[in-house]
Amino acid sequence: MKTDVILLGHGSGGKLSHQLLDELIIPTLSQVAQRDQNDAAVLEGINSSRLAFTTDSYVVDPIIFPGGNIGDLAINGTVNDLAMSGARPLAISVGLILEEGLSVSELREVLQAMKQAADKAEVKIVTGDTKVVPRGKGDKIFINTSGIGVFDHDWKICGSAAKPGDKILLNGSIGDHGMAVLASREGLDLQSDITSDSMALNHLVGKLLAEFGADVHVLRDPTRGGVATTVKEIAVQSQVDICLQETALPINAAVAGACSILGLDPLFVANEGKLLAIVAADKAEAALDLMSSLPEGTGAAIIGEVVSESNGRVMMQTALGGLRAIEMLAGEQLPRIC
Amino acid sequence: MKTDVILLGHGSGGKLSHQLLDELIIPTLSQVAQRDQNDAAVLEGINSSRLAFTTDSYVVDPIIFPGGNIGDLAINGTVNDLAMSGARPLAISVGLILEEGLSVSELREVLQAMKQAADKAEVKIVTGDTKVVPRGKGDKIFINTSGIGVFDHDWKICGSAAKPGDKILLNGSIGDHGMAVLASREGLDLQSDITSDSMALNHLVGKLLAEFGADVHVLRDPTRGGVATTVKEIAVQSQVDICLQETALPINAAVAGACSILGLDPLFVANEGKLLAIVAADKAEAALDLMSSLPEGTGAAIIGEVVSESNGRVMMQTALGGLRAIEMLAGEQLPRIC
């Protein structure tokens, strides 16, 4: 570790987060190789079951924002991490850390959003824990959700499975969640209705797998660090080069405008209802048609392809025809976005 | 809810915690009946497996205290919650919420303690998540651990299974963890070495079940709210009356002395390496012998019995021969003890 203290950027999901994980947390706790780091752990051989297990803590600020609140975000995020491993989400735990003085009505609103999101995703909230910290030692509500899913198939969907030729699909516009939270936090009046895309993607994944099975190689949701960081992670894990097409990236005009005004690159802005699906080339168009036909996939697009085996470079063909190298998010663009 | 805002006491594990759970959180999220509220949820019928699933967030202050730190506490606590359901702990997730400015060396010490505790309990840390909040929006480290266990048997060990005649066993002295944390937090020089009892109990439980199986009716660890609150919970869930013997309660002299000076009742002070086992009367002495023969059970004792079916009263025969009614912890005796 090059620093003696934890910096905000260690929570960015980008380069500093990876350093903290790779240099301290993972070597100490679990020794999982980088190429095997996925959104959920896979547990094999439990009375012949194969299970997925995942955890995420949510510290978003503000806790209520256009398009959702920390409650549905915490359910959708963990449902999505299970779905990205190819598992069917079953059960979720809820760990609440409440700050003394939090209003009960805000807590109720958050809990109701959790319940609605869980019902919509068809997962059960089965266990929980509640702690209270003194005023000034927390920030209203932090929520941890952990989840268990079961695999109904034997395919291994993971970040190290991208192959040259594969196409990269995205189910809709980028940057909505990050910009909705940022605008709400900073009180920006962007003259537009940017709302979070927070949404469970397990039903979409279920249909994609039922139709295309083993031809779906990688699924991952581009949350903290955005599409850029997530694509770079996959390129490194799979040891392939990836090329994105800037003009193919779906983005809402309001988000593009807000990013432009604020000097942010939407490729690094967090999403909470989006997934990248890396699919065998000959199934890509059919997979795109399926995605586009679903409510979670309006605006879906093929945004790039895996060009060759190599050591994990990501390039983007820009709108002007140039090539731009894409690296992970460095530092902390938008703290506490999820 | 009788209050508009969250109070510290809502995190006590006692009466206010139960109110928050019973009046808001559980009705909104899951509709689990009170008699079915246990330390872990049981998931049935996953490819013929029966699994336990639990979660706990740790916010103890200070993060390092005599006898342990927040890291081993977070592992042991979740291992114990799985063990109390009768399951064999398998896999644990780790969700870290770090405060900006935390020293990397403290983080390293906590992570190392987690790893050692996990190795000792023979559970694997399989997945994790790390968030960072700005200075003043957290307090050094909060840790959520969630855990999955598997049942190797068909017995239903739960809080509603206590029967008249059963004996109540405790594996050792009470109040050590709470008083160690309190003394350390307040900088009290108690002229003695009170250390936390933080310890994994899954090996002890495994041996108890292997020997006494279905004669073990209830297992529960008396953490927040102490032995008193936990016994009261069980009495209510099982709809029985319970009588404790004050003179039978194991307690270290230093803890008794410190409680006496500070005006605290050790029966309400948190433990992190203790369990209550409610066992069929004719197996109680043999179970005590087994416990006492194990390193986790030195100081074990039979501390009371289930006297009759009723509506959940707990009485204690005092040293002076009187009878004292035991209720749940009211308010917040020791905030942030785990």
PDB file of N, CA and C in Angstrom, chain A residues 3-7 11 24-25 28-30 41 46-47 49 51 53 55-57 93 100-104 108 111 115 125-132 134 136-139 142 144 146 148 224 336, chain B residues 3-7 10-11 24-25 28-30 41 46-47 49 51 53 55-57 93 101-104 111 115 125-132 134 136-139 142 144 146 148 224 336:
ATOM      1  N   THR A   3      -0.105   4.248   0.650  1.00  0.00           N
ATOM      2  CA  THR A   3      -0.588   5.272   1.574  1.00  0.00           C
ATOM      3  C   THR A   3      -0.758   4.674   2.958  1.00  0.00           C
ATOM      4  N   ASP A   4      -0.652   5.532   3.978  1.00  0.00           N
ATOM      5  CA  ASP A   4      -0.810   5.059   5.361  1.00  0.00           C
ATOM      6  C   ASP A   4      -2.246   5.153   5.833  1.00  0.00           C
ATOM      7  N   VAL A   5      -3.072   5.890   5.098  1.00  0.00           N
ATOM      8  CA  VAL A   5      -4.462   6.059   5.521  1.00  0.00           C
ATOM      9  C   VAL A   5      -5.402   5.755   4.358  1.00  0.00           C
ATOM     10  N   ILE A   6      -6.636   5.452   4.711  1.00  0.00           N
ATOM     11  CA  ILE A   6      -7.660   5.181   3.709  1.00  0.00           C
ATOM     12  C   ILE A   6      -8.142   6.508   3.117  1.00  0.00           C
ATOM     13  N   LEU A   7      -8.218   6.549   1.792  1.00  0.00           N
ATOM     14  CA  LEU A   7      -8.697   7.737   1.089  1.00  0.00           C
ATOM     15  C   LEU A   7     -10.086   7.466   0.534  1.00  0.00           C
ATOM     16  N   GLY A  11     -12.810   3.834  -2.180  1.00  0.00           N
ATOM     17  CA  GLY A  11     -14.175   3.344  -2.305  1.00  0.00           C
ATOM     18  C   GLY A  11     -14.776   3.609  -3.670  1.00  0.00           C
ATOM     19  N   LEU A  24      -4.056  -5.586  -0.040  1.00  0.00           N
ATOM     20  CA  LEU A  24      -4.279  -5.793   1.392  1.00  0.00           C
ATOM     21  C   LEU A  24      -5.428  -6.759   1.683  1.00  0.00           C
ATOM     22  N   ILE A  25      -6.625  -6.433   1.196  1.00  0.00           N
ATOM     23  CA  ILE A  25      -7.792  -7.172   1.679  1.00  0.00           C
ATOM     24  C   ILE A  25      -7.792  -8.617   1.191  1.00  0.00           C
ATOM     25  N   THR A  28      -4.984 -10.918   2.518  1.00  0.00           N
ATOM     26  CA  THR A  28      -5.157 -11.248   3.940  1.00  0.00           C
ATOM     27  C   THR A  28      -6.314 -12.209   4.161  1.00  0.00           C
ATOM     28  N   LEU A  29      -7.416 -11.964   3.481  1.00  0.00           N
ATOM     29  CA  LEU A  29      -8.631 -12.709   3.821  1.00  0.00           C
ATOM     30  C   LEU A  29      -8.859 -13.981   3.030  1.00  0.00           C
ATOM     31  N   SER A  30      -8.504 -13.993   1.740  1.00  0.00           N
ATOM     32  CA  SER A  30      -9.026 -15.135   0.980  1.00  0.00           C
ATOM     33  C   SER A  30      -8.176 -15.694  -0.149  1.00  0.00           C
ATOM     34  N   ALA A  41     -19.534 -15.086  -5.115  1.00  0.00           N
ATOM     35  CA  ALA A  41     -18.742 -16.309  -4.963  1.00  0.00           C
ATOM     36  C   ALA A  41     -19.609 -17.498  -5.353  1.00  0.00           C
ATOM     37  N   ILE A  46     -22.602 -28.393  -2.167  1.00  0.00           N
ATOM     38  CA  ILE A  46     -23.383 -28.426  -0.935  1.00  0.00           C
ATOM     39  C   ILE A  46     -24.561 -29.348  -1.202  1.00  0.00           C
ATOM     40  N   ASN A  47     -24.484 -30.570  -0.729  1.00  0.00           N
ATOM     41  CA  ASN A  47     -25.513 -31.574  -1.036  1.00  0.00           C
ATOM     42  C   ASN A  47     -25.915 -31.507  -2.510  1.00  0.00           C
ATOM     43  N   SER A  49     -25.821 -29.153  -4.589  1.00  0.00           N
ATOM     44  CA  SER A  49     -26.212 -27.838  -5.129  1.00  0.00           C
ATOM     45  C   SER A  49     -24.970 -27.034  -5.497  1.00  0.00           C
ATOM     46  N   LEU A  51     -24.239 -22.995  -5.399  1.00  0.00           N
ATOM     47  CA  LEU A  51     -24.866 -21.772  -4.908  1.00  0.00           C
ATOM     48  C   LEU A  51     -23.992 -20.568  -5.220  1.00  0.00           C
ATOM     49  N   PHE A  53     -23.166 -16.622  -3.725  1.00  0.00           N
ATOM     50  CA  PHE A  53     -23.232 -15.892  -2.455  1.00  0.00           C
ATOM     51  C   PHE A  53     -22.556 -14.548  -2.688  1.00  0.00           C
ATOM     52  N   THR A  55     -22.273 -10.084  -1.317  1.00  0.00           N
ATOM     53  CA  THR A  55     -22.572  -9.063  -0.309  1.00  0.00           C
ATOM     54  C   THR A  55     -22.251  -7.688  -0.860  1.00  0.00           C
ATOM     55  N   ASP A  56     -22.989  -6.692  -0.419  1.00  0.00           N
ATOM     56  CA  ASP A  56     -22.728  -5.305  -0.781  1.00  0.00           C
ATOM     57  C   ASP A  56     -23.252  -4.398   0.319  1.00  0.00           C
ATOM     58  N   SER A  57     -22.461  -3.389   0.654  1.00  0.00           N
ATOM     59  CA  SER A  57     -22.947  -2.361   1.577  1.00  0.00           C
ATOM     60  C   SER A  57     -23.282  -1.119   0.777  1.00  0.00           C
ATOM     61  N   SER A  93     -30.412 -11.046   2.912  1.00  0.00           N
ATOM     62  CA  SER A  93     -30.333 -10.566   4.299  1.00  0.00           C
ATOM     63  C   SER A  93     -30.204  -9.052   4.276  1.00  0.00           C
ATOM     64  N   GLU A 100     -28.417   7.547  15.128  1.00  0.00           N
ATOM     65  CA  GLU A 100     -29.309   8.130  16.135  1.00  0.00           C
ATOM     66  C   GLU A 100     -29.913   9.422  15.585  1.00  0.00           C
ATOM     67  N   GLY A 101     -31.211   9.587  15.732  1.00  0.00           N
ATOM     68  CA  GLY A 101     -31.851  10.806  15.264  1.00  0.00           C
ATOM     69  C   GLY A 101     -32.492  10.681  13.886  1.00  0.00           C
ATOM     70  N   LEU A 102     -32.238   9.580  13.196  1.00  0.00           N
ATOM     71  CA  LEU A 102     -32.899   9.331  11.903  1.00  0.00           C
ATOM     72  C   LEU A 102     -34.412   9.366  12.090  1.00  0.00           C
ATOM     73  N   SER A 103     -35.119   9.961  11.149  1.00  0.00           N
ATOM     74  CA  SER A 103     -36.565  10.011  11.318  1.00  0.00           C
ATOM     75  C   SER A 103     -37.166   8.654  10.956  1.00  0.00           C
ATOM     76  N   VAL A 104     -38.139   8.254  11.771  1.00  0.00           N
ATOM     77  CA  VAL A 104     -38.784   6.965  11.549  1.00  0.00           C
ATOM     78  C   VAL A 104     -39.512   6.966  10.206  1.00  0.00           C
ATOM     79  N   ARG A 108     -39.102   4.231   7.350  1.00  0.00           N
ATOM     80  CA  ARG A 108     -40.239   3.481   6.816  1.00  0.00           C
ATOM     81  C   ARG A 108     -40.245   3.519   5.285  1.00  0.00           C
ATOM     82  N   LEU A 111     -37.618   1.151   4.003  1.00  0.00           N
ATOM     83  CA  LEU A 111     -37.995  -0.264   4.182  1.00  0.00           C
ATOM     84  C   LEU A 111     -39.085  -0.665   3.185  1.00  0.00           C
ATOM     85  N   LYS A 115     -38.987  -3.689   0.359  1.00  0.00           N
ATOM     86  CA  LYS A 115     -39.970  -4.755   0.215  1.00  0.00           C
ATOM     87  C   LYS A 115     -40.519  -4.812  -1.212  1.00  0.00           C
ATOM     88  N   ILE A 125     -36.714 -11.587   1.612  1.00  0.00           N
ATOM     89  CA  ILE A 125     -35.845 -11.066   2.667  1.00  0.00           C
ATOM     90  C   ILE A 125     -36.040 -11.995   3.860  1.00  0.00           C
ATOM     91  N   VAL A 126     -34.989 -12.725   4.245  1.00  0.00           N
ATOM     92  CA  VAL A 126     -35.187 -13.816   5.205  1.00  0.00           C
ATOM     93  C   VAL A 126     -34.523 -13.595   6.558  1.00  0.00           C
ATOM     94  N   THR A 127     -33.570 -12.680   6.631  1.00  0.00           N
ATOM     95  CA  THR A 127     -32.902 -12.487   7.922  1.00  0.00           C
ATOM     96  C   THR A 127     -32.336 -11.076   7.966  1.00  0.00           C
ATOM     97  N   GLY A 128     -32.074 -10.571   9.159  1.00  0.00           N
ATOM     98  CA  GLY A 128     -31.609  -9.200   9.251  1.00  0.00           C
ATOM     99  C   GLY A 128     -30.964  -8.881  10.576  1.00  0.00           C
ATOM    100  N   ASP A 129     -30.472  -7.650  10.666  1.00  0.00           N
ATOM    101  CA  ASP A 129     -29.803  -7.181  11.873  1.00  0.00           C
ATOM    102  C   ASP A 129     -29.888  -5.663  11.860  1.00  0.00           C
ATOM    103  N   THR A 130     -30.053  -5.064  13.028  1.00  0.00           N
ATOM    104  CA  THR A 130     -30.156  -3.613  13.115  1.00  0.00           C
ATOM    105  C   THR A 130     -29.231  -3.087  14.202  1.00  0.00           C
ATOM    106  N   LYS A 131     -28.379  -2.156  13.842  1.00  0.00           N
ATOM    107  CA  LYS A 131     -27.517  -1.491  14.813  1.00  0.00           C
ATOM    108  C   LYS A 131     -27.796   0.004  14.764  1.00  0.00           C
ATOM    109  N   VAL A 132     -27.547   0.677  15.890  1.00  0.00           N
ATOM    110  CA  VAL A 132     -27.693   2.128  15.943  1.00  0.00           C
ATOM    111  C   VAL A 132     -26.368   2.719  16.410  1.00  0.00           C
ATOM    112  N   PRO A 134     -24.218   6.464  17.430  1.00  0.00           N
ATOM    113  CA  PRO A 134     -24.548   7.808  17.911  1.00  0.00           C
ATOM    114  C   PRO A 134     -24.519   8.825  16.771  1.00  0.00           C
ATOM    115  N   GLY A 136     -23.613  11.573  14.367  1.00  0.00           N
ATOM    116  CA  GLY A 136     -22.282  12.011  13.929  1.00  0.00           C
ATOM    117  C   GLY A 136     -21.283  10.878  13.746  1.00  0.00           C
ATOM    118  N   LYS A 137     -21.715   9.636  14.007  1.00  0.00           N
ATOM    119  CA  LYS A 137     -20.824   8.482  13.789  1.00  0.00           C
ATOM    120  C   LYS A 137     -21.293   7.632  12.613  1.00  0.00           C
ATOM    121  N   GLY A 138     -22.358   8.059  11.956  1.00  0.00           N
ATOM    122  CA  GLY A 138     -22.844   7.393  10.757  1.00  0.00           C
ATOM    123  C   GLY A 138     -23.461   8.471   9.896  1.00  0.00           C
ATOM    124  N   ASP A 139     -24.315   8.094   8.944  1.00  0.00           N
ATOM    125  CA  ASP A 139     -24.977   9.105   8.127  1.00  0.00           C
ATOM    126  C   ASP A 139     -26.364   8.595   7.728  1.00  0.00           C
ATOM    127  N   PHE A 142     -26.941   3.204   6.610  1.00  0.00           N
ATOM    128  CA  PHE A 142     -26.125   2.349   5.753  1.00  0.00           C
ATOM    129  C   PHE A 142     -26.823   0.993   5.722  1.00  0.00           C
ATOM    130  N   ASN A 144     -26.419  -3.082   4.485  1.00  0.00           N
ATOM    131  CA  ASN A 144     -25.758  -4.209   3.825  1.00  0.00           C
ATOM    132  C   ASN A 144     -26.821  -5.210   3.417  1.00  0.00           C
ATOM    133  N   SER A 146     -26.873  -9.075   1.733  1.00  0.00           N
ATOM    134  CA  SER A 146     -26.150 -10.233   1.215  1.00  0.00           C
ATOM    135  C   SER A 146     -27.192 -11.131   0.583  1.00  0.00           C
ATOM    136  N   ILE A 148     -28.200 -15.040  -1.492  1.00  0.00           N
ATOM    137  CA  ILE A 148     -27.923 -16.414  -1.918  1.00  0.00           C
ATOM    138  C   ILE A 148     -28.730 -16.694  -3.178  1.00  0.00           C
ATOM    139  N   ARG A 224     -20.164   1.066  -9.612  1.00  0.00           N
ATOM    140  CA  ARG A 224     -19.084   2.018  -9.323  1.00  0.00           C
ATOM    141  C   ARG A 224     -17.981   1.917 -10.375  1.00  0.00           C
ATOM    142  N   ARG A 336     -19.677   7.904  -2.836  1.00  0.00           N
ATOM    143  CA  ARG A 336     -20.955   7.484  -2.218  1.00  0.00           C
ATOM    144  C   ARG A 336     -22.118   7.476  -3.203  1.00  0.00           C
TER     145      ARG A 336
ATOM    146  N   THR B   3     -42.039   6.716  18.917  1.00  0.00           N
ATOM    147  CA  THR B   3     -41.112   7.822  18.732  1.00  0.00           C
ATOM    148  C   THR B   3     -41.012   8.161  17.251  1.00  0.00           C
ATOM    149  N   ASP B   4     -40.671   9.426  16.973  1.00  0.00           N
ATOM    150  CA  ASP B   4     -40.523   9.849  15.584  1.00  0.00           C
ATOM    151  C   ASP B   4     -39.101   9.677  15.082  1.00  0.00           C
ATOM    152  N   VAL B   5     -38.188   9.475  15.993  1.00  0.00           N
ATOM    153  CA  VAL B   5     -36.783   9.352  15.575  1.00  0.00           C
ATOM    154  C   VAL B   5     -36.160   8.109  16.202  1.00  0.00           C
ATOM    155  N   ILE B   6     -35.094   7.659  15.583  1.00  0.00           N
ATOM    156  CA  ILE B   6     -34.362   6.501  16.088  1.00  0.00           C
ATOM    157  C   ILE B   6     -33.505   6.929  17.279  1.00  0.00           C
ATOM    158  N   LEU B   7     -33.577   6.131  18.335  1.00  0.00           N
ATOM    159  CA  LEU B   7     -32.799   6.392  19.547  1.00  0.00           C
ATOM    160  C   LEU B   7     -31.672   5.371  19.654  1.00  0.00           C
ATOM    161  N   HIS B  10     -32.605   1.825  20.416  1.00  0.00           N
ATOM    162  CA  HIS B  10     -33.126   0.925  19.380  1.00  0.00           C
ATOM    163  C   HIS B  10     -32.059  -0.059  18.901  1.00  0.00           C
ATOM    164  N   GLY B  11     -30.812   0.170  19.285  1.00  0.00           N
ATOM    165  CA  GLY B  11     -29.749  -0.760  18.923  1.00  0.00           C
ATOM    166  C   GLY B  11     -29.268  -1.598  20.094  1.00  0.00           C
ATOM    167  N   LEU B  24     -42.052  -2.155  13.105  1.00  0.00           N
ATOM    168  CA  LEU B  24     -41.734  -1.529  11.815  1.00  0.00           C
ATOM    169  C   LEU B  24     -40.984  -2.464  10.864  1.00  0.00           C
ATOM    170  N   ILE B  25     -39.833  -2.944  11.291  1.00  0.00           N
ATOM    171  CA  ILE B  25     -38.952  -3.607  10.320  1.00  0.00           C
ATOM    172  C   ILE B  25     -39.540  -4.941   9.847  1.00  0.00           C
ATOM    173  N   THR B  28     -42.794  -4.782   7.780  1.00  0.00           N
ATOM    174  CA  THR B  28     -42.580  -4.236   6.443  1.00  0.00           C
ATOM    175  C   THR B  28     -41.822  -5.212   5.539  1.00  0.00           C
ATOM    176  N   LEU B  29     -40.802  -5.835   6.083  1.00  0.00           N
ATOM    177  CA  LEU B  29     -39.905  -6.611   5.221  1.00  0.00           C
ATOM    178  C   LEU B  29     -40.260  -8.078   5.061  1.00  0.00           C
ATOM    179  N   SER B  30     -40.754  -8.719   6.126  1.00  0.00           N
ATOM    180  CA  SER B  30     -40.774 -10.178   5.974  1.00  0.00           C
ATOM    181  C   SER B  30     -41.905 -10.940   6.646  1.00  0.00           C
ATOM    182  N   ALA B  41     -31.803 -17.574   9.517  1.00  0.00           N
ATOM    183  CA  ALA B  41     -32.956 -18.076   8.767  1.00  0.00           C
ATOM    184  C   ALA B  41     -32.631 -19.473   8.256  1.00  0.00           C
ATOM    185  N   ILE B  46     -33.455 -26.471  -1.138  1.00  0.00           N
ATOM    186  CA  ILE B  46     -32.591 -26.041  -2.227  1.00  0.00           C
ATOM    187  C   ILE B  46     -31.859 -27.279  -2.717  1.00  0.00           C
ATOM    188  N   ASN B  47     -32.324 -27.856  -3.822  1.00  0.00           N
ATOM    189  CA  ASN B  47     -31.768 -29.139  -4.295  1.00  0.00           C
ATOM    190  C   ASN B  47     -31.561 -30.103  -3.129  1.00  0.00           C
ATOM    191  N   SER B  49     -31.053 -29.605  -0.070  1.00  0.00           N
ATOM    192  CA  SER B  49     -30.283 -29.140   1.091  1.00  0.00           C
ATOM    193  C   SER B  49     -31.170 -28.326   2.019  1.00  0.00           C
ATOM    194  N   LEU B  51     -30.367 -25.119   4.438  1.00  0.00           N
ATOM    195  CA  LEU B  51     -29.281 -24.177   4.706  1.00  0.00           C
ATOM    196  C   LEU B  51     -29.679 -23.182   5.777  1.00  0.00           C
ATOM    197  N   PHE B  53     -28.828 -19.157   7.044  1.00  0.00           N
ATOM    198  CA  PHE B  53     -28.347 -17.898   6.461  1.00  0.00           C
ATOM    199  C   PHE B  53     -28.519 -16.831   7.532  1.00  0.00           C
ATOM    200  N   THR B  55     -26.994 -12.723   9.144  1.00  0.00           N
ATOM    201  CA  THR B  55     -26.221 -11.496   8.918  1.00  0.00           C
ATOM    202  C   THR B  55     -26.090 -10.720  10.209  1.00  0.00           C
ATOM    203  N   ASP B  56     -24.993 -10.006  10.367  1.00  0.00           N
ATOM    204  CA  ASP B  56     -24.791  -9.133  11.517  1.00  0.00           C
ATOM    205  C   ASP B  56     -23.843  -8.019  11.119  1.00  0.00           C
ATOM    206  N   SER B  57     -24.157  -6.798  11.551  1.00  0.00           N
ATOM    207  CA  SER B  57     -23.223  -5.695  11.359  1.00  0.00           C
ATOM    208  C   SER B  57     -22.561  -5.400  12.698  1.00  0.00           C
ATOM    209  N   SER B  93     -19.305 -13.823   4.204  1.00  0.00           N
ATOM    210  CA  SER B  93     -19.028 -12.635   3.398  1.00  0.00           C
ATOM    211  C   SER B  93     -18.596 -11.510   4.327  1.00  0.00           C
ATOM    212  N   GLY B 101      -9.508   8.315   6.217  1.00  0.00           N
ATOM    213  CA  GLY B 101      -8.528   8.679   7.236  1.00  0.00           C
ATOM    214  C   GLY B 101      -8.156   7.538   8.173  1.00  0.00           C
ATOM    215  N   LEU B 102      -8.881   6.431   8.097  1.00  0.00           N
ATOM    216  CA  LEU B 102      -8.519   5.251   8.896  1.00  0.00           C
ATOM    217  C   LEU B 102      -7.084   4.846   8.583  1.00  0.00           C
ATOM    218  N   SER B 103      -6.332   4.462   9.597  1.00  0.00           N
ATOM    219  CA  SER B 103      -4.950   4.068   9.308  1.00  0.00           C
ATOM    220  C   SER B 103      -4.931   2.670   8.712  1.00  0.00           C
ATOM    221  N   VAL B 104      -4.079   2.514   7.710  1.00  0.00           N
ATOM    222  CA  VAL B 104      -3.970   1.220   7.030  1.00  0.00           C
ATOM    223  C   VAL B 104      -3.475   0.154   8.011  1.00  0.00           C
ATOM    224  N   LEU B 111      -8.089  -7.027   9.705  1.00  0.00           N
ATOM    225  CA  LEU B 111      -8.234  -8.071   8.676  1.00  0.00           C
ATOM    226  C   LEU B 111      -7.496  -9.349   9.084  1.00  0.00           C
ATOM    227  N   LYS B 115      -9.045 -13.174   9.551  1.00  0.00           N
ATOM    228  CA  LYS B 115      -8.535 -14.371   8.892  1.00  0.00           C
ATOM    229  C   LYS B 115      -8.220 -15.460   9.932  1.00  0.00           C
ATOM    230  N   ILE B 125     -13.843 -17.277   4.126  1.00  0.00           N
ATOM    231  CA  ILE B 125     -14.321 -15.961   3.701  1.00  0.00           C
ATOM    232  C   ILE B 125     -14.328 -15.992   2.181  1.00  0.00           C
ATOM    233  N   VAL B 126     -15.507 -15.907   1.566  1.00  0.00           N
ATOM    234  CA  VAL B 126     -15.595 -16.186   0.134  1.00  0.00           C
ATOM    235  C   VAL B 126     -15.948 -14.981  -0.727  1.00  0.00           C
ATOM    236  N   THR B 127     -16.497 -13.933  -0.132  1.00  0.00           N
ATOM    237  CA  THR B 127     -16.886 -12.780  -0.951  1.00  0.00           C
ATOM    238  C   THR B 127     -16.900 -11.541  -0.070  1.00  0.00           C
ATOM    239  N   GLY B 128     -16.809 -10.365  -0.688  1.00  0.00           N
ATOM    240  CA  GLY B 128     -16.736  -9.161   0.126  1.00  0.00           C
ATOM    241  C   GLY B 128     -17.045  -7.911  -0.668  1.00  0.00           C
ATOM    242  N   ASP B 129     -17.046  -6.804   0.070  1.00  0.00           N
ATOM    243  CA  ASP B 129     -17.339  -5.501  -0.528  1.00  0.00           C
ATOM    244  C   ASP B 129     -16.718  -4.450   0.375  1.00  0.00           C
ATOM    245  N   THR B 130     -16.206  -3.372  -0.225  1.00  0.00           N
ATOM    246  CA  THR B 130     -15.577  -2.316   0.570  1.00  0.00           C
ATOM    247  C   THR B 130     -16.093  -0.959   0.134  1.00  0.00           C
ATOM    248  N   LYS B 131     -16.603  -0.208   1.079  1.00  0.00           N
ATOM    249  CA  LYS B 131     -17.028   1.163   0.803  1.00  0.00           C
ATOM    250  C   LYS B 131     -16.227   2.097   1.703  1.00  0.00           C
ATOM    251  N   VAL B 132     -16.082   3.342   1.253  1.00  0.00           N
ATOM    252  CA  VAL B 132     -15.422   4.364   2.058  1.00  0.00           C
ATOM    253  C   VAL B 132     -16.371   5.546   2.202  1.00  0.00           C
ATOM    254  N   PRO B 134     -16.890   9.610   3.882  1.00  0.00           N
ATOM    255  CA  PRO B 134     -16.037  10.745   4.261  1.00  0.00           C
ATOM    256  C   PRO B 134     -15.830  10.808   5.778  1.00  0.00           C
ATOM    257  N   GLY B 136     -15.998  11.677   9.442  1.00  0.00           N
ATOM    258  CA  GLY B 136     -17.118  12.202  10.210  1.00  0.00           C
ATOM    259  C   GLY B 136     -18.466  11.637   9.810  1.00  0.00           C
ATOM    260  N   LYS B 137     -18.488  10.737   8.805  1.00  0.00           N
ATOM    261  CA  LYS B 137     -19.749  10.106   8.397  1.00  0.00           C
ATOM    262  C   LYS B 137     -19.767   8.625   8.755  1.00  0.00           C
ATOM    263  N   GLY B 138     -18.715   8.174   9.416  1.00  0.00           N
ATOM    264  CA  GLY B 138     -18.652   6.806   9.901  1.00  0.00           C
ATOM    265  C   GLY B 138     -17.808   6.834  11.159  1.00  0.00           C
ATOM    266  N   ASP B 139     -17.277   5.692  11.577  1.00  0.00           N
ATOM    267  CA  ASP B 139     -16.408   5.691  12.751  1.00  0.00           C
ATOM    268  C   ASP B 139     -15.369   4.582  12.597  1.00  0.00           C
ATOM    269  N   PHE B 142     -16.892  -0.137  10.194  1.00  0.00           N
ATOM    270  CA  PHE B 142     -18.066  -0.972  10.461  1.00  0.00           C
ATOM    271  C   PHE B 142     -17.917  -2.216   9.593  1.00  0.00           C
ATOM    272  N   ASN B 144     -19.914  -5.728   8.203  1.00  0.00           N
ATOM    273  CA  ASN B 144     -21.008  -6.688   8.136  1.00  0.00           C
ATOM    274  C   ASN B 144     -20.437  -8.042   7.739  1.00  0.00           C
ATOM    275  N   SER B 146     -22.004 -11.836   6.762  1.00  0.00           N
ATOM    276  CA  SER B 146     -23.153 -12.714   6.571  1.00  0.00           C
ATOM    277  C   SER B 146     -22.593 -14.109   6.393  1.00  0.00           C
ATOM    278  N   ILE B 148     -23.335 -18.521   5.584  1.00  0.00           N
ATOM    279  CA  ILE B 148     -24.137 -19.657   5.139  1.00  0.00           C
ATOM    280  C   ILE B 148     -23.658 -20.905   5.864  1.00  0.00           C
ATOM    281  N   ARG B 224     -25.967  -8.904  22.636  1.00  0.00           N
ATOM    282  CA  ARG B 224     -26.594  -7.650  23.105  1.00  0.00           C
ATOM    283  C   ARG B 224     -27.774  -7.954  24.018  1.00  0.00           C
ATOM    284  N   ARG B 336     -23.088   0.227  21.387  1.00  0.00           N
ATOM    285  CA  ARG B 336     -21.987  -0.172  20.493  1.00  0.00           C
ATOM    286  C   ARG B 336     -21.032  -1.177  21.118  1.00  0.00           C
TER     287      ARG B 336
END
